[in-house]
C-alpha positions as YAML, in Angstrom:
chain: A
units: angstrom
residues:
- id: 1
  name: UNK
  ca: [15.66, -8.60, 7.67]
- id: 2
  name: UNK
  ca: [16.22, -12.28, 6.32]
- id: 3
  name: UNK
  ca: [12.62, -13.04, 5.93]
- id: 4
  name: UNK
  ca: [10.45, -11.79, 3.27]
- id: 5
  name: UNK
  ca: [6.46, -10.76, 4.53]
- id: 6
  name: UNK
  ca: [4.41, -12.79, 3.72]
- id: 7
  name: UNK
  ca: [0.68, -11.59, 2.30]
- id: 8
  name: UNK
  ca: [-1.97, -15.17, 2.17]
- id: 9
  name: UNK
  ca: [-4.34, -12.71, -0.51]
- id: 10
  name: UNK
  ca: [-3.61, -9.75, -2.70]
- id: 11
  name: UNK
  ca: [-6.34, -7.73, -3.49]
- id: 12
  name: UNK
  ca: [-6.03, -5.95, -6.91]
- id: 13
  name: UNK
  ca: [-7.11, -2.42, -7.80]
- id: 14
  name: UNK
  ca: [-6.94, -0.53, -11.25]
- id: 15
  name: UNK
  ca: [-5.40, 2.73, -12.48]
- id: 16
  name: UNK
  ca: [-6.15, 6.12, -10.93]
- id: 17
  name: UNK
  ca: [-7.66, 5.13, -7.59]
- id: 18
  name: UNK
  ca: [-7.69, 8.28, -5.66]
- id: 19
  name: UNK
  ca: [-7.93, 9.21, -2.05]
- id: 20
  name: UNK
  ca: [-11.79, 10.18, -2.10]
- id: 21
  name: UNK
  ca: [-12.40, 6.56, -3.04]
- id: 22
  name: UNK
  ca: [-10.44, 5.64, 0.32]
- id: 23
  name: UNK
  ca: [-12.29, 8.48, 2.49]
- id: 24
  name: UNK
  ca: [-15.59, 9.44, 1.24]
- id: 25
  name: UNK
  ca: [-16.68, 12.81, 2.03]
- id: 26
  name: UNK
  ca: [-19.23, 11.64, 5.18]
- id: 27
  name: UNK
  ca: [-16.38, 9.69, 6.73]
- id: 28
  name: UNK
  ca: [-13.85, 12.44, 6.44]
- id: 29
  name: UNK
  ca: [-14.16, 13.73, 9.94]
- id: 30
  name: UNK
  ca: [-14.84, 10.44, 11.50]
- id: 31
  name: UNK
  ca: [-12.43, 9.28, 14.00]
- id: 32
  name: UNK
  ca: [-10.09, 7.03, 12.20]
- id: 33
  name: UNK
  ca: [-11.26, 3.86, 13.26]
- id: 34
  name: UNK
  ca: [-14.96, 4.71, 12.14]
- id: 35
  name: UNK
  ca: [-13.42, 6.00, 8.69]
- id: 36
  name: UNK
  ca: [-12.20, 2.76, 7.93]
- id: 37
  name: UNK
  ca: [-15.54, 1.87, 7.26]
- id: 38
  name: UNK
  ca: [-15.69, 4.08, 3.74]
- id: 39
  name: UNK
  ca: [-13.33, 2.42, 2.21]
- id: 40
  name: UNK
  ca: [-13.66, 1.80, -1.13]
- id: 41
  name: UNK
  ca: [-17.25, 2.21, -0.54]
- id: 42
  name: UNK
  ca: [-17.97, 3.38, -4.55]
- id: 43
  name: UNK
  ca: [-16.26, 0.98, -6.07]
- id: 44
  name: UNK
  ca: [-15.77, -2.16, -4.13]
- id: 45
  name: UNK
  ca: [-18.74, -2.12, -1.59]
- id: 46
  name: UNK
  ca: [-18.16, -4.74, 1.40]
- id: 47
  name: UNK
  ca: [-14.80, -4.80, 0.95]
- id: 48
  name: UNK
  ca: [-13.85, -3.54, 3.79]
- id: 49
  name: UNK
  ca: [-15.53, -6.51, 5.45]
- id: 50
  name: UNK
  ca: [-13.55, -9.39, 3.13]
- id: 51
  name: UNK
  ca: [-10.16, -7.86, 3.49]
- id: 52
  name: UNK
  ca: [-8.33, -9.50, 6.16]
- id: 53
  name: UNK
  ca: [-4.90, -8.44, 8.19]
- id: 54
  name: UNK
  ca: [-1.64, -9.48, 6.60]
- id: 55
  name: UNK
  ca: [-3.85, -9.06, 3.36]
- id: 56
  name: UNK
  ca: [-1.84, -7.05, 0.58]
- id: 57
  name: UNK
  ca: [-2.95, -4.44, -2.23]
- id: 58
  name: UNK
  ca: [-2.39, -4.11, -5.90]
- id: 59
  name: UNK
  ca: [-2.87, -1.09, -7.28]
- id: 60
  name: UNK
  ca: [-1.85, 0.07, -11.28]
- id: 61
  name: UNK
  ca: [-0.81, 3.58, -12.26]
- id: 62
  name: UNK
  ca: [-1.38, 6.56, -10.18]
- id: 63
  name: UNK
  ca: [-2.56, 4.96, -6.79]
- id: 64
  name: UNK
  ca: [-3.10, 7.54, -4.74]
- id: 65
  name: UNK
  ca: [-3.94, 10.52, -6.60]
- id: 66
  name: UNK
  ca: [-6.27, 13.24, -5.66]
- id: 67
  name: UNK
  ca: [-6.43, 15.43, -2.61]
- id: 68
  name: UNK
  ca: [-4.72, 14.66, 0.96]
- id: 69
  name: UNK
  ca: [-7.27, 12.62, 2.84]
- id: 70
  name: UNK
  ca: [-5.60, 9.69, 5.12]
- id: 71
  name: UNK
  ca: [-6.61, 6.89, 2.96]
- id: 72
  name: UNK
  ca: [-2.96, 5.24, 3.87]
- id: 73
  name: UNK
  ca: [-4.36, 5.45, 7.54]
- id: 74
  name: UNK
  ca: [-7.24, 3.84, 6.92]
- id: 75
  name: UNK
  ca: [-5.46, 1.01, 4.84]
- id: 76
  name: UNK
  ca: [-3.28, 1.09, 7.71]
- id: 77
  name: UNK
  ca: [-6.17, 0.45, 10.13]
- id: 78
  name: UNK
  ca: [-7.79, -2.36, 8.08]
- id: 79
  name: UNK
  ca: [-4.90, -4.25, 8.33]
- id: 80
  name: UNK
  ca: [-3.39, -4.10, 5.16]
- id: 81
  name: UNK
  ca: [0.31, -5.54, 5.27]
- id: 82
  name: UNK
  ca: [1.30, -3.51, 2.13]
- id: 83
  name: UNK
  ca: [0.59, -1.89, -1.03]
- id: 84
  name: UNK
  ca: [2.18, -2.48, -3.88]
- id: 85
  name: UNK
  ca: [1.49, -0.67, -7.36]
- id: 86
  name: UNK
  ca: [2.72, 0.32, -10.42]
- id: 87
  name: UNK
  ca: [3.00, 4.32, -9.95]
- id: 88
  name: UNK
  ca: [2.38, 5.84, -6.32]
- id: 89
  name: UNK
  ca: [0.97, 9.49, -5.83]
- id: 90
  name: UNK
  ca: [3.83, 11.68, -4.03]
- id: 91
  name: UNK
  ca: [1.79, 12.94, -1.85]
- id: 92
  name: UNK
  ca: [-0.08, 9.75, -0.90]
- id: 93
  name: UNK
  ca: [3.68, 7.88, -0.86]
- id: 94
  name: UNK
  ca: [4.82, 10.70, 1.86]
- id: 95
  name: UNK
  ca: [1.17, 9.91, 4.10]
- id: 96
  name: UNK
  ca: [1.81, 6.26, 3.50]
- id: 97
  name: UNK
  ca: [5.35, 6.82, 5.43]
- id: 98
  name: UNK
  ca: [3.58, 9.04, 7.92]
- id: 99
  name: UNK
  ca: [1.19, 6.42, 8.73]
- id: 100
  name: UNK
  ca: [3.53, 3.73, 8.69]
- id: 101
  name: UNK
  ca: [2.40, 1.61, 5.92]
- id: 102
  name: UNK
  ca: [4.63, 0.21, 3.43]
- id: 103
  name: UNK
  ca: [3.36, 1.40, 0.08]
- id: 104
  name: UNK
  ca: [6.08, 0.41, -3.14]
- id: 105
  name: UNK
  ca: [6.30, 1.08, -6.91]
- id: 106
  name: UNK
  ca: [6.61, -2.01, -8.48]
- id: 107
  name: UNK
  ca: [6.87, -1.90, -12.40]
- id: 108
  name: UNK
  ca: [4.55, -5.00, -13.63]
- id: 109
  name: UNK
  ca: [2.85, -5.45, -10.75]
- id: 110
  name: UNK
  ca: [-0.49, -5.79, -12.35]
- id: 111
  name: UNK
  ca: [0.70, -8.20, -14.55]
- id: 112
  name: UNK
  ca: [2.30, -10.33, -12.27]
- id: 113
  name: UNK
  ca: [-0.81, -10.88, -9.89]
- id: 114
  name: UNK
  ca: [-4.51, -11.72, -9.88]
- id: 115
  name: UNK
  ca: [-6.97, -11.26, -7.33]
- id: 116
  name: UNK
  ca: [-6.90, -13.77, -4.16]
- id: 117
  name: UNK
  ca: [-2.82, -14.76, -4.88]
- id: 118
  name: UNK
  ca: [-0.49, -15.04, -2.55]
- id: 119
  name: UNK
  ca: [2.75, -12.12, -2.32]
- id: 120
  name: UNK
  ca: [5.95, -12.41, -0.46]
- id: 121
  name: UNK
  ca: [7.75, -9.31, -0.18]
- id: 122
  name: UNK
  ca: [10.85, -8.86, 0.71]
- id: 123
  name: UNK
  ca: [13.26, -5.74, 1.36]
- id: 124
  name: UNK
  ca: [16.45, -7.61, 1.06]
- id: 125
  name: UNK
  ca: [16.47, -8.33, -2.79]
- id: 126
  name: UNK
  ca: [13.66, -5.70, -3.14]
- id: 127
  name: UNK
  ca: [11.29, -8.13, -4.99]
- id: 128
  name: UNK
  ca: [7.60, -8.96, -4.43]
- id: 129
  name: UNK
  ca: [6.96, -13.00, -5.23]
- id: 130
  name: UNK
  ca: [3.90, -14.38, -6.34]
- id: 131
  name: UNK
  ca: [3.27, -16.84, -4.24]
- id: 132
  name: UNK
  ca: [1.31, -19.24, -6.50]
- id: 133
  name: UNK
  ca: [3.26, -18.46, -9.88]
- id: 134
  name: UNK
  ca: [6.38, -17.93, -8.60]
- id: 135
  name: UNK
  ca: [6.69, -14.82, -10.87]
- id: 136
  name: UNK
  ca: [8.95, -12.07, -8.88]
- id: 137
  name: UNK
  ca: [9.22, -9.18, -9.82]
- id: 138
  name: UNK
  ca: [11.71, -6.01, -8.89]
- id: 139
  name: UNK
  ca: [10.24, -3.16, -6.32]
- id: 140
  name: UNK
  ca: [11.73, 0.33, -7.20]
- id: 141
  name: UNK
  ca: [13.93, 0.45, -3.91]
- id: 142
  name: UNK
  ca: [12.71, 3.50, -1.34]
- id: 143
  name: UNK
  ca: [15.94, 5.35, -1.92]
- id: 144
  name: UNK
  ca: [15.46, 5.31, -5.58]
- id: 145
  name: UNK
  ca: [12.05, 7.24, -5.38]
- id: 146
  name: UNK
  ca: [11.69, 10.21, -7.68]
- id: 147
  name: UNK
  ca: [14.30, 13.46, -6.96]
- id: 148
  name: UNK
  ca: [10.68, 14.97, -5.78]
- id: 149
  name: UNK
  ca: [11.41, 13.66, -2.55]
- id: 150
  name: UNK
  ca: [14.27, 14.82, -0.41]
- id: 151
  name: UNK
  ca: [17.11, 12.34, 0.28]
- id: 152
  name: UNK
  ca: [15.93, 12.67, 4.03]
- id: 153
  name: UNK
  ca: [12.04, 11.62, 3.45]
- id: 154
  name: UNK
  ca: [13.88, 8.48, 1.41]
- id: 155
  name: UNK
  ca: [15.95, 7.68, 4.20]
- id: 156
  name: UNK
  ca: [12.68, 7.66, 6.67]
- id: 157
  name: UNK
  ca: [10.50, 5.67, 4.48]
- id: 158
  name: UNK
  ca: [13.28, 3.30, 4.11]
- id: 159
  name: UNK
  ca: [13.82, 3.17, 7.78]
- id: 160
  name: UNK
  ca: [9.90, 3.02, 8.94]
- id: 161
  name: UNK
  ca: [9.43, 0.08, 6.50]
- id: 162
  name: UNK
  ca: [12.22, -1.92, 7.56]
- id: 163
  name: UNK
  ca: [11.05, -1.67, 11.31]
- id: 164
  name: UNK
  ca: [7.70, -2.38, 10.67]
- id: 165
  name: UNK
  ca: [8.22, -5.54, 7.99]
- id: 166
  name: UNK
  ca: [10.86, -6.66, 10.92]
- id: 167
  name: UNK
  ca: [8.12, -6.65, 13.77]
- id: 168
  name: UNK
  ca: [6.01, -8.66, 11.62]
...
């Protein structure tokens, strides 16, 4: 892949933002394209209506956290091109590759973008580009996840986000 994905707005998320913020309770047993509807209902109501596809996320420590409720579905759904943050739950990392959405640890992250910028991301130098600073920054590459996840799952989530950032 020669060409980096492109993301026209980033939208940017603090620390700790767990999957019962992505899949309230009453949309848990919704069919997936009604559940997309709860997210981020608590904290960032009508969002779900201003995010766009091709958007991108930006998350801080611990995105993810919590219980096992397909919130990376539903980002999936809303059209999210990526997420990118500075610590990624395991177990929301391993749904994210399920789902097929390209979720990264990226060290800095938070400090590198603001609300509405622009992000290229690309697999080939593993960096994520701000697209109006020109601030890049180094993703931590798929295969150098934690040792919690088995050299197989790396090899999967490596392959399932190369496809998918190719297609685009």
């Amino acid at each position: 892949m020669n060409a980096p994905l492109l993301a026209p707005k980033v939208w940017k998320f603090g620390d700790n933002i767990d999957t019962d913020l992505m899949v309230p309770g009453p949309y848990l047993w919704k069919p997936p394209e009604e559940r997309v509807r709860g997210l981020f209902q608590a904290n960032r109501p009508g969002w779900v209506d201003q995010v766009r596809p091709g958007d991108a996320l930006v998350a801080g420590l611990n995105f993810g956290i919590g219980s096992s409720r397909p919130g990376a579905l539903s980002l999936r759904l809303c059209g999210l091109a990526f997420v990118l943050a500075e610590s990624i739950n395991g177990l929301f990392f391993r749904t994210a590759v399920n789902f097929g959405l390209p979720a990264f640890e990226a060290p800095g992250v938070s400090a590198a973008f603001e609300e509405g910028d622009g992000a290229e991301l690309s697999l080939q130098s593993w960096t994520a580009r701000n697209a109006r600073t020109g601030a890049t920054i180094k993703l931590t590459p798929v295969h150098e996840r934690s040792e919690e996840h088995t050299s197989e799952l790396q090899s999967l989530a490596y392959l399932v986000c190369r496809l998918l950032l190719e297609k685009k």
